[in-house]
Short mmCIF file of N, CA and C in Angstrom, two decimals:
data_model
loop_
_atom_site.label_atom_id
_atom_site.label_comp_id
_atom_site.label_asym_id
_atom_site.label_seq_id
_atom_site.Cartn_x
_atom_site.Cartn_y
_atom_site.Cartn_z
N MET A 206 90.69 72.70 -34.89
CA MET A 206 90.45 72.81 -35.82
C MET A 206 89.34 74.06 -35.73
N ILE A 207 89.06 75.17 -37.02
CA ILE A 207 88.23 76.03 -37.13
C ILE A 207 86.58 75.64 -37.16
N GLU A 208 86.06 76.69 -36.21
CA GLU A 208 84.65 76.12 -36.43
C GLU A 208 83.97 76.75 -37.55
N ASN A 209 84.35 77.87 -37.74
CA ASN A 209 83.37 78.58 -38.84
C ASN A 209 84.23 78.61 -40.01
N ARG A 210 83.23 78.33 -41.37
CA ARG A 210 84.09 78.53 -42.38
C ARG A 210 84.63 79.67 -43.02
N ILE A 211 83.85 80.61 -42.85
CA ILE A 211 84.58 82.10 -43.08
C ILE A 211 85.86 82.38 -42.99
N ILE A 212 85.90 82.03 -41.32
CA ILE A 212 87.26 82.27 -40.61
C ILE A 212 88.23 81.48 -41.51
N ALA A 213 88.01 80.04 -41.56
CA ALA A 213 88.86 78.96 -42.34
C ALA A 213 89.50 79.77 -43.50
N ILE A 214 88.40 80.24 -44.42
CA ILE A 214 88.60 80.63 -45.41
C ILE A 214 89.81 82.04 -45.61
N ILE A 215 89.26 82.93 -44.52
CA ILE A 215 89.89 83.98 -44.26
C ILE A 215 91.78 83.84 -43.76
N SER A 216 91.58 82.97 -42.57
CA SER A 216 92.93 82.16 -42.22
C SER A 216 93.72 81.84 -43.43
N ALA A 217 93.28 80.92 -44.32
CA ALA A 217 93.93 80.21 -45.74
C ALA A 217 94.16 81.31 -46.15
N ILE A 218 93.33 82.79 -46.96
CA ILE A 218 94.24 83.50 -47.61
C ILE A 218 95.24 84.38 -47.06
N LEU A 219 95.26 84.64 -45.96
CA LEU A 219 95.88 85.50 -45.09
C LEU A 219 97.68 84.65 -45.19
N THR A 220 97.04 83.34 -44.85
CA THR A 220 98.36 82.12 -44.60
C THR A 220 99.08 82.14 -45.90
N PHE A 221 98.29 82.19 -47.18
CA PHE A 221 98.50 82.06 -48.36
C PHE A 221 99.47 83.59 -48.75
N ILE A 222 99.36 84.40 -48.32
CA ILE A 222 99.79 85.80 -48.56
C ILE A 222 101.22 85.79 -47.83
N ALA A 223 101.14 85.47 -46.45
CA ALA A 223 102.22 85.76 -45.60
C ALA A 223 103.11 84.32 -45.92
N GLY A 224 102.75 83.42 -46.13
CA GLY A 224 103.86 82.61 -46.96
C GLY A 224 104.26 82.34 -47.94
N THR A 225 103.94 83.10 -48.76
CA THR A 225 104.48 83.67 -50.31
C THR A 225 105.62 84.72 -49.96
N THR A 226 105.12 85.46 -49.17
CA THR A 226 105.62 86.82 -49.08
C THR A 226 107.43 86.54 -48.18
N LEU A 227 107.24 85.91 -47.36
CA LEU A 227 108.29 85.33 -46.23
C LEU A 227 108.79 84.26 -46.94
N SER A 228 108.37 83.41 -47.72
CA SER A 228 108.92 82.57 -48.73
C SER A 228 110.20 83.12 -49.78
N VAL A 229 109.41 84.27 -50.53
CA VAL A 229 110.29 85.32 -51.23
C VAL A 229 111.33 85.87 -50.70
N PHE A 230 111.23 86.34 -49.34
CA PHE A 230 111.75 87.11 -49.09
C PHE A 230 113.00 85.95 -48.47
N ILE A 231 112.87 84.66 -47.77
CA ILE A 231 114.14 83.99 -47.37
C ILE A 231 114.88 83.76 -48.42
N ILE A 232 113.95 83.12 -49.98
CA ILE A 232 114.85 82.17 -51.28
C ILE A 232 115.55 83.82 -51.58
N PHE A 233 115.10 84.73 -51.60
CA PHE A 233 116.14 85.95 -52.46
C PHE A 233 117.32 86.19 -51.24
N TYR A 234 116.62 86.19 -50.06
CA TYR A 234 117.69 86.63 -48.81
C TYR A 234 118.96 85.75 -49.05
N PHE A 235 118.66 84.24 -49.29
CA PHE A 235 119.64 83.05 -48.97
C PHE A 235 120.59 83.01 -50.76
N GLY A 236 119.64 83.38 -51.65
CA GLY A 236 119.86 83.62 -52.34
C GLY A 236 120.85 84.62 -53.06
N GLY A 237 121.15 85.67 -52.29
CA GLY A 237 121.93 86.69 -52.42
C GLY A 237 121.30 87.91 -53.55
N TYR A 238 119.69 87.63 -53.99
CA TYR A 238 119.14 88.44 -54.76
C TYR A 238 118.55 89.55 -54.65
N PRO A 239 118.63 90.66 -55.39
CA PRO A 239 117.60 91.88 -54.73
C PRO A 239 116.36 91.40 -55.38
N LEU A 240 115.33 92.25 -54.63
CA LEU A 240 113.98 91.91 -54.60
C LEU A 240 113.80 92.50 -55.99
N SER A 241 114.56 93.70 -56.45
CA SER A 241 114.48 93.93 -57.55
C SER A 241 114.32 93.39 -58.89
N SER A 242 115.03 92.11 -58.44
CA SER A 242 115.23 91.29 -59.47
C SER A 242 114.07 90.16 -59.74
N ILE A 243 113.02 90.66 -59.03
CA ILE A 243 111.82 89.48 -59.15
C ILE A 243 111.89 88.77 -60.67
N TYR A 244 111.46 89.70 -61.41
CA TYR A 244 111.09 89.43 -62.87
C TYR A 244 112.31 88.35 -63.45
N GLU A 245 113.93 88.59 -62.84
CA GLU A 245 114.73 87.72 -64.10
C GLU A 245 114.25 86.38 -63.12
N HIS A 246 114.03 86.17 -61.75
CA HIS A 246 113.81 84.96 -61.22
C HIS A 246 112.40 84.59 -60.88
N GLN A 247 111.75 84.45 -61.78
CA GLN A 247 110.13 84.21 -61.92
C GLN A 247 110.23 82.28 -61.19
N LEU A 248 111.26 81.90 -61.80
CA LEU A 248 111.00 80.52 -60.94
C LEU A 248 111.48 80.18 -59.54
N TYR A 249 111.83 81.02 -58.86
CA TYR A 249 112.03 80.91 -57.35
C TYR A 249 111.01 81.65 -57.01
N VAL A 250 110.03 82.59 -57.35
CA VAL A 250 109.08 83.38 -57.08
C VAL A 250 107.72 82.35 -56.98
N PHE A 251 107.64 81.41 -58.29
CA PHE A 251 106.77 80.37 -58.52
C PHE A 251 106.71 79.47 -57.29
N PHE A 252 108.40 78.96 -56.82
CA PHE A 252 108.37 77.88 -55.63
C PHE A 252 107.81 78.40 -54.77
N ALA A 253 107.95 79.88 -54.53
CA ALA A 253 107.68 80.78 -53.24
C ALA A 253 105.89 80.49 -52.99
N VAL A 254 105.23 80.85 -54.21
CA VAL A 254 103.67 80.64 -54.33
C VAL A 254 103.46 79.19 -54.10
N LEU A 255 104.05 78.31 -54.58
CA LEU A 255 103.56 76.99 -54.32
C LEU A 255 104.03 76.89 -52.74
N ILE A 256 104.85 77.16 -51.91
CA ILE A 256 104.92 77.07 -50.71
C ILE A 256 104.02 77.64 -49.71
N GLY A 257 103.45 79.02 -50.49
CA GLY A 257 102.36 79.58 -49.92
C GLY A 257 100.92 78.95 -50.14
N VAL A 258 100.91 78.48 -51.31
CA VAL A 258 99.31 77.50 -51.73
C VAL A 258 99.37 76.24 -50.72
N ILE A 259 100.76 75.36 -50.36
CA ILE A 259 100.63 74.45 -49.27
C ILE A 259 99.89 74.84 -48.22
N LEU A 260 100.83 75.88 -47.72
CA LEU A 260 100.25 76.01 -46.36
C LEU A 260 99.06 76.63 -46.31
N ALA A 261 98.51 77.30 -47.26
CA ALA A 261 97.00 77.61 -47.08
C ALA A 261 96.21 76.60 -47.53
N SER A 262 96.85 75.39 -47.83
CA SER A 262 95.48 74.18 -48.11
C SER A 262 95.72 73.35 -46.62
N PHE A 263 96.86 73.51 -46.09
CA PHE A 263 96.97 72.88 -44.97
C PHE A 263 96.00 73.62 -43.58
N VAL A 264 96.50 75.00 -43.48
CA VAL A 264 95.41 75.91 -42.73
C VAL A 264 93.92 75.27 -43.22
N TYR A 265 93.42 75.52 -44.26
CA TYR A 265 91.89 75.55 -44.92
C TYR A 265 91.58 74.17 -44.41
N GLY A 266 92.34 72.89 -44.97
CA GLY A 266 92.18 71.67 -44.54
C GLY A 266 91.53 71.45 -43.27
N ARG A 267 92.63 72.11 -42.37
CA ARG A 267 92.61 71.73 -40.77
C ARG A 267 91.15 72.62 -40.38
N GLY A 268 90.68 73.82 -40.92
CA GLY A 268 89.95 74.09 -40.62
C GLY A 268 88.51 73.68 -40.92
N SER A 269 87.66 75.03 -40.97
CA SER A 269 86.04 74.70 -41.41
C SER A 269 85.44 73.30 -41.13
N ASN A 270 85.11 73.01 -40.04
CA ASN A 270 84.06 71.67 -39.66
C ASN A 270 83.04 72.09 -39.71
N GLU A 271 82.81 73.12 -40.18
CA GLU A 271 80.96 73.77 -40.38
C GLU A 271 80.55 72.58 -40.59
N ARG A 272 80.85 72.19 -42.38
CA ARG A 272 80.05 71.54 -42.84
C ARG A 272 80.01 69.97 -42.57
N ALA A 273 81.18 69.32 -41.79
CA ALA A 273 81.04 68.24 -41.24
C ALA A 273 79.96 68.08 -39.72
N MET A 274 80.16 69.27 -39.36
CA MET A 274 79.40 69.40 -38.09
C MET A 274 77.83 69.07 -38.84
N LYS A 275 77.75 70.00 -39.52
CA LYS A 275 75.84 70.02 -40.29
C LYS A 275 75.52 68.88 -40.73
N ALA A 276 76.91 67.93 -41.27
CA ALA A 276 76.47 66.84 -41.85
C ALA A 276 76.11 65.54 -41.06
N ARG A 277 77.03 65.53 -39.60
CA ARG A 277 76.82 64.96 -38.62
C ARG A 277 75.99 65.19 -38.03
N ASP A 278 75.23 66.07 -37.71
CA ASP A 278 73.87 66.57 -37.16
C ASP A 278 72.86 65.98 -38.20
N CYS A 279 72.82 65.74 -39.14
CA CYS A 279 71.87 65.50 -39.93
C CYS A 279 71.48 63.80 -40.31
N VAL A 280 73.22 63.35 -40.05
CA VAL A 280 73.19 61.81 -39.80
C VAL A 280 72.45 61.38 -38.48
N VAL A 281 72.77 61.95 -37.11
CA VAL A 281 72.50 61.73 -36.36
C VAL A 281 71.26 61.44 -35.74
N GLU A 282 70.54 62.66 -36.44
CA GLU A 282 68.78 62.74 -36.41
C GLU A 282 68.24 62.17 -37.43
N LEU A 283 68.69 61.65 -38.88
CA LEU A 283 67.61 60.57 -39.60
C LEU A 283 68.21 59.38 -39.28
N LEU A 284 69.46 58.88 -39.09
CA LEU A 284 69.64 57.66 -38.84
C LEU A 284 69.98 57.03 -37.30
N GLU A 285 70.12 58.26 -36.31
CA GLU A 285 70.10 57.87 -34.89
C GLU A 285 71.36 57.31 -34.66
N VAL A 286 72.37 57.48 -35.43
CA VAL A 286 73.59 57.02 -35.11
C VAL A 286 74.58 57.87 -34.69
N GLU A 287 75.37 57.75 -33.56
CA GLU A 287 76.29 58.11 -33.02
C GLU A 287 77.52 58.66 -34.05
N ILE A 288 78.04 59.57 -34.38
CA ILE A 288 79.30 59.75 -35.07
C ILE A 288 79.84 61.12 -34.87
N LYS A 289 81.28 61.28 -34.65
CA LYS A 289 82.29 62.22 -34.07
C LYS A 289 82.26 63.06 -35.70
N THR A 290 82.81 64.30 -35.29
CA THR A 290 82.57 65.43 -36.15
C THR A 290 84.20 65.18 -37.15
N LYS A 291 84.89 64.94 -36.37
CA LYS A 291 85.94 64.26 -37.00
C LYS A 291 86.07 63.18 -38.19
N ASP A 292 85.03 61.99 -37.73
CA ASP A 292 85.04 61.05 -38.28
C ASP A 292 84.07 61.58 -39.86
N MET A 293 83.13 62.46 -39.77
CA MET A 293 82.15 62.93 -40.58
C MET A 293 83.29 63.55 -41.55
N TRP A 294 83.95 64.36 -41.04
CA TRP A 294 84.57 65.37 -41.89
C TRP A 294 85.54 64.38 -42.65
N ARG A 295 86.11 63.25 -42.38
CA ARG A 295 86.82 62.37 -43.15
C ARG A 295 86.00 61.75 -44.01
N ILE A 296 84.70 61.64 -43.62
CA ILE A 296 83.99 61.12 -44.65
C ILE A 296 83.59 61.73 -45.72
N LEU A 297 83.37 63.02 -45.34
CA LEU A 297 82.83 64.10 -46.82
C LEU A 297 84.27 64.68 -47.47
N ARG A 298 85.65 64.14 -46.84
CA ARG A 298 86.83 64.38 -47.66
C ARG A 298 87.03 63.41 -48.70
N GLY A 299 86.34 61.92 -48.38
CA GLY A 299 86.81 60.61 -49.17
C GLY A 299 85.72 61.30 -50.40
N VAL A 300 84.33 61.48 -49.82
CA VAL A 300 83.42 61.28 -51.00
C VAL A 300 84.04 62.84 -52.09
N GLU A 301 84.40 63.97 -51.35
CA GLU A 301 84.87 64.79 -52.47
C GLU A 301 85.71 64.20 -53.43
N GLN A 302 86.77 63.04 -53.06
CA GLN A 302 87.75 62.91 -53.80
C GLN A 302 87.12 62.10 -54.78
N LEU A 303 85.91 61.39 -54.60
CA LEU A 303 85.10 60.73 -55.65
C LEU A 303 84.35 61.77 -56.86
N PRO A 304 84.99 62.04 -57.83
CA PRO A 304 84.63 62.97 -58.48
C PRO A 304 83.05 62.68 -59.11
N PRO A 305 82.07 63.45 -59.55
CA PRO A 305 80.37 63.06 -59.91
C PRO A 305 80.51 62.39 -60.79
N PHE A 306 81.12 62.33 -62.08
CA PHE A 306 80.92 61.53 -63.21
C PHE A 306 81.29 60.07 -63.03
N VAL A 307 82.37 60.16 -61.93
CA VAL A 307 82.52 58.57 -61.61
C VAL A 307 81.35 57.56 -60.77
N ILE A 308 80.76 58.37 -59.85
CA ILE A 308 79.37 57.71 -59.66
C ILE A 308 78.71 58.11 -60.38
N LYS A 309 78.22 58.83 -61.34
CA LYS A 309 77.20 58.39 -62.28
C LYS A 309 77.56 57.29 -63.21
N ASP A 310 78.93 56.91 -63.43
CA ASP A 310 78.98 55.77 -64.30
C ASP A 310 78.51 54.64 -63.31
N TYR A 311 79.29 54.59 -62.14
CA TYR A 311 78.79 53.58 -61.26
C TYR A 311 77.39 53.22 -61.22
N VAL A 312 76.72 53.88 -61.55
CA VAL A 312 75.13 54.08 -60.97
C VAL A 312 74.51 53.68 -62.65
N SER A 313 74.93 54.30 -63.80
CA SER A 313 74.75 53.78 -64.77
C SER A 313 75.01 51.90 -65.01
N MET A 314 76.18 52.11 -65.02
CA MET A 314 76.73 50.58 -65.01
C MET A 314 76.29 49.86 -64.01
N ASN A 315 75.88 49.95 -62.89
CA ASN A 315 75.53 49.10 -61.55
C ASN A 315 76.63 48.45 -61.44
N ILE A 316 77.90 49.04 -61.02
CA ILE A 316 78.94 48.59 -60.62
C ILE A 316 78.95 48.53 -59.24
N ASN A 317 79.77 46.94 -59.04
CA ASN A 317 79.90 46.75 -57.33
C ASN A 317 81.12 46.86 -56.91
N PHE A 318 80.96 48.26 -56.48
CA PHE A 318 82.30 48.90 -55.67
C PHE A 318 83.01 48.03 -54.74
N VAL A 319 82.10 47.79 -53.48
CA VAL A 319 82.20 47.02 -52.13
C VAL A 319 83.14 45.72 -52.90
N LYS A 320 82.61 45.00 -53.68
CA LYS A 320 83.47 43.91 -54.17
C LYS A 320 84.94 44.20 -54.37
N GLU A 321 85.19 45.30 -55.23
CA GLU A 321 86.80 45.82 -55.57
C GLU A 321 87.31 46.16 -54.30
N TYR A 322 86.79 46.50 -53.05
CA TYR A 322 87.51 46.99 -51.96
C TYR A 322 87.41 45.78 -50.95
N GLU A 323 86.94 44.66 -51.34
CA GLU A 323 86.56 43.60 -50.44
C GLU A 323 87.79 43.65 -49.20
N GLU A 324 88.95 43.09 -49.72
CA GLU A 324 89.93 43.30 -49.12
C GLU A 324 90.27 44.29 -47.93
N GLY A 325 90.30 45.41 -48.26
CA GLY A 325 90.29 46.78 -47.45
C GLY A 325 89.29 46.55 -46.46
N ILE A 326 88.26 46.16 -46.79
CA ILE A 326 86.62 46.07 -46.02
C ILE A 326 87.22 45.29 -44.75
N LYS A 327 87.46 44.10 -45.00
CA LYS A 327 88.13 42.99 -44.19
C LYS A 327 89.08 43.42 -43.11
N GLY A 328 89.87 43.76 -44.01
CA GLY A 328 91.41 44.64 -42.94
C GLY A 328 90.66 45.69 -42.13
N TYR A 329 89.59 46.54 -42.62
CA TYR A 329 89.30 47.39 -41.54
C TYR A 329 88.20 47.03 -40.70
N ARG A 330 87.61 45.65 -40.67
CA ARG A 330 86.55 45.53 -39.73
C ARG A 330 87.37 44.94 -38.41
N SER A 331 88.29 44.46 -38.41
CA SER A 331 89.01 44.08 -37.27
C SER A 331 89.26 45.32 -36.37
N LYS A 332 89.41 46.76 -36.91
CA LYS A 332 89.81 47.70 -36.36
C LYS A 332 88.19 48.37 -35.32
N LEU A 333 87.18 47.79 -35.85
CA LEU A 333 85.79 48.27 -35.63
C LEU A 333 85.09 47.30 -34.09
N SER A 334 84.76 48.22 -32.92
CA SER A 334 84.18 47.45 -32.16
C SER A 334 82.74 47.01 -32.26
N GLU A 335 82.61 46.37 -31.21
CA GLU A 335 80.83 45.52 -31.63
C GLU A 335 80.08 46.46 -31.44
N GLU A 336 80.06 47.69 -31.15
CA GLU A 336 79.03 48.88 -31.32
C GLU A 336 79.37 49.54 -32.57
N ASN A 337 80.07 49.48 -32.90
CA ASN A 337 80.69 49.83 -34.49
C ASN A 337 79.82 49.12 -35.39
N LEU A 338 79.89 48.16 -35.38
CA LEU A 338 79.44 46.61 -36.19
C LEU A 338 78.11 46.93 -35.99
N ALA A 339 77.25 46.86 -35.07
CA ALA A 339 75.85 47.11 -34.40
C ALA A 339 75.54 48.08 -35.15
N GLU A 340 76.00 49.01 -35.30
CA GLU A 340 75.89 50.83 -36.06
C GLU A 340 75.55 50.47 -37.07
N ILE A 341 76.39 50.11 -37.78
CA ILE A 341 76.77 49.89 -38.75
C ILE A 341 75.79 48.61 -39.57
N GLU A 342 75.47 47.53 -38.64
CA GLU A 342 74.26 46.71 -39.52
C GLU A 342 73.22 47.46 -39.55
N ARG A 343 72.77 48.24 -38.39
CA ARG A 343 71.38 48.96 -38.44
C ARG A 343 71.11 49.97 -39.82
N ILE A 344 72.15 50.25 -39.82
CA ILE A 344 72.48 50.90 -41.08
C ILE A 344 71.78 50.48 -42.14
N ILE A 345 72.79 49.39 -42.57
CA ILE A 345 72.21 48.37 -43.87
C ILE A 345 71.04 48.05 -43.83
N ASP A 346 70.46 47.51 -42.81
CA ASP A 346 69.34 47.24 -42.58
C ASP A 346 67.95 47.99 -42.65
N LYS A 347 68.58 49.55 -43.06
CA LYS A 347 67.44 50.39 -43.28
C LYS A 347 66.93 50.21 -44.73
N PRO A 348 65.86 50.74 -44.84
CA PRO A 348 65.39 50.53 -46.41
C PRO A 348 66.12 51.76 -47.11
N VAL A 349 66.48 51.09 -48.40
CA VAL A 349 67.54 51.92 -49.09
C VAL A 349 66.66 53.55 -49.68
N PRO A 350 65.11 53.51 -49.93
CA PRO A 350 64.43 54.83 -50.13
C PRO A 350 64.91 55.60 -48.75
N GLN A 351 64.96 55.13 -47.68
CA GLN A 351 64.94 55.80 -46.39
C GLN A 351 66.53 56.20 -46.25
N LEU A 352 67.40 55.61 -46.50
CA LEU A 352 68.91 56.00 -46.87
C LEU A 352 69.44 56.95 -47.83
N GLN A 353 68.13 57.03 -49.18
CA GLN A 353 68.37 57.73 -50.13
C GLN A 353 67.82 59.00 -49.69
N ARG A 354 66.63 59.16 -48.91
CA ARG A 354 66.07 60.76 -48.23
C ARG A 354 67.68 61.30 -47.36
N VAL A 355 68.29 60.40 -46.47
CA VAL A 355 69.29 60.82 -45.79
C VAL A 355 70.46 61.49 -46.76
N LEU A 356 70.64 60.90 -47.96
CA LEU A 356 71.50 61.16 -48.80
C LEU A 356 71.05 62.66 -49.39
N ASN A 357 69.95 62.45 -49.55
CA ASN A 357 69.20 63.84 -50.08
C ASN A 357 69.51 64.85 -49.30
N GLU A 358 69.37 64.51 -47.74
CA GLU A 358 69.26 65.87 -46.90
C GLU A 358 70.79 66.13 -46.79
N LEU A 359 71.83 65.11 -46.90
CA LEU A 359 73.56 65.30 -46.77
C LEU A 359 73.48 66.29 -48.09
N TYR A 360 72.97 66.06 -49.34
CA TYR A 360 73.28 66.98 -50.44
C TYR A 360 72.86 68.53 -50.06
N LYS A 361 72.13 68.77 -49.52
CA LYS A 361 71.39 70.25 -49.05
C LYS A 361 72.10 70.66 -48.06
N GLU A 362 72.98 69.62 -47.06
CA GLU A 362 73.65 70.42 -46.07
C GLU A 362 74.88 71.01 -46.37
N THR A 363 75.46 69.90 -47.56
CA THR A 363 77.35 69.84 -47.57
C THR A 363 76.84 70.55 -49.15
N ASP A 364 76.11 70.32 -50.21
CA ASP A 364 76.03 70.74 -51.63
C ASP A 364 77.12 69.90 -52.47
N LEU A 365 77.32 68.72 -52.00
CA LEU A 365 77.89 67.78 -52.68
C LEU A 365 77.08 67.01 -53.69
N GLU A 366 77.64 67.39 -54.83
CA GLU A 366 76.69 66.35 -55.78
C GLU A 366 76.70 65.00 -55.82
N GLN A 367 77.92 64.64 -55.37
CA GLN A 367 78.19 62.99 -55.23
C GLN A 367 76.36 62.40 -54.69
N PHE A 368 76.29 63.19 -53.16
CA PHE A 368 75.14 62.83 -52.37
C PHE A 368 73.90 62.70 -53.65
N LYS A 369 73.78 64.08 -53.95
CA LYS A 369 72.69 64.11 -55.11
C LYS A 369 72.02 63.11 -56.07
N ILE A 370 73.22 62.65 -56.78
CA ILE A 370 73.35 61.40 -57.48
C ILE A 370 72.81 60.28 -56.82
N LEU A 371 73.80 59.89 -55.72
CA LEU A 371 72.92 58.74 -55.00
C LEU A 371 71.38 58.77 -54.42
N ALA A 372 71.21 59.97 -54.00
CA ALA A 372 69.90 59.99 -53.87
C ALA A 372 68.76 60.08 -54.65
N ASP A 373 69.49 60.15 -55.91
CA ASP A 373 68.42 59.94 -57.24
C ASP A 373 67.42 58.38 -57.10
N PRO A 374 66.43 58.24 -57.48
CA PRO A 374 65.96 57.10 -57.43
C PRO A 374 66.61 56.00 -58.18
N SER A 375 67.22 56.50 -59.51
CA SER A 375 68.13 55.48 -60.46
C SER A 375 69.14 54.94 -59.59
N ALA A 376 69.43 55.35 -58.39
CA ALA A 376 70.58 54.84 -58.07
C ALA A 376 70.18 53.97 -57.02
N GLU A 377 69.21 53.45 -56.75
CA GLU A 377 68.29 52.50 -55.63
C GLU A 377 68.95 51.09 -55.83
N GLU A 378 68.96 50.53 -57.27
CA GLU A 378 69.39 49.26 -57.49
C GLU A 378 70.83 48.96 -56.87
N LEU A 379 72.13 50.44 -57.34
CA LEU A 379 73.20 50.16 -56.93
C LEU A 379 73.38 50.20 -55.41
N ILE A 380 72.77 50.82 -54.61
CA ILE A 380 72.72 50.79 -53.46
C ILE A 380 72.32 49.69 -52.83
N THR A 381 71.27 49.16 -53.37
CA THR A 381 70.75 47.74 -53.01
C THR A 381 72.01 47.06 -52.74
N MET A 382 72.25 46.73 -53.88
CA MET A 382 73.30 45.46 -54.39
C MET A 382 74.74 45.79 -53.29
N ASN A 383 74.86 46.97 -53.02
CA ASN A 383 76.33 47.06 -52.49
C ASN A 383 75.90 47.11 -51.13
N LEU A 384 74.84 47.35 -50.54
CA LEU A 384 75.18 47.03 -49.37
C LEU A 384 74.63 45.70 -48.78
N LYS A 385 74.00 44.87 -49.84
CA LYS A 385 74.04 43.45 -49.44
C LYS A 385 75.22 42.84 -49.75
N GLU A 386 76.19 43.11 -50.50
CA GLU A 386 77.35 42.82 -50.54
C GLU A 386 78.26 43.17 -49.30
N LEU A 387 78.01 44.14 -48.88
CA LEU A 387 78.61 44.72 -47.62
C LEU A 387 78.33 44.30 -46.50
N LYS A 388 77.10 43.78 -46.31
CA LYS A 388 76.61 42.92 -45.15
C LYS A 388 77.10 41.53 -45.15
N THR A 389 77.25 40.95 -46.32
CA THR A 389 78.16 39.59 -46.54
C THR A 389 79.54 39.56 -46.13
N ILE A 390 80.36 41.18 -46.62
CA ILE A 390 81.66 40.51 -46.18
C ILE A 390 81.76 41.07 -44.51
N LEU A 391 81.15 42.01 -43.91
CA LEU A 391 81.18 42.75 -42.69
C LEU A 391 80.39 41.62 -41.73
N PHE A 392 79.31 40.86 -42.10
CA PHE A 392 78.73 39.57 -41.34
C PHE A 392 78.61 38.86 -41.96
N PRO A 393 79.39 38.03 -41.78
CA PRO A 393 79.54 36.40 -42.82
C PRO A 393 78.55 35.16 -42.22
N ASP A 394 78.15 35.69 -40.96
CA ASP A 394 77.34 34.39 -40.51
C ASP A 394 76.03 34.48 -40.55
#
């Protein structure tokens, strides 16, 4: 992984340019078309651009773990929990997949999303070590306002609006309900 976000962005841009150019040359070479006929074969150029985008997204997706490192440091400092940068990167990618409007709806409707994913959580529980479970229980047992301060700090570090929404006092009831449900699923005794 690339440590610096700027380098990851530059690498992705260069990969896009190189990937697109190389794809155009390969497609036109094997198709037997002269490069001067690019306007006549725009569909092939589109596919070449698509290949460039896929390669660039792969490079960028593998790159820039700077934000994950900052978020990990924040979690380690504020929650006193050890977490790997790789795991934090996965968490941030998961959070990014949830659009902010969905989280706002969950907060406004007080939706118990842990209940919706109960089977998946139970299946994942078997993969966790006793140390992992102890750390999760420590986090679940923390007061919600303290967890919301962590979410607010994560928002400052990552600029992900999803954390900002959950850090708002209006989300306290939602977080409390979901943590309670999570505790009953992970620690049934």
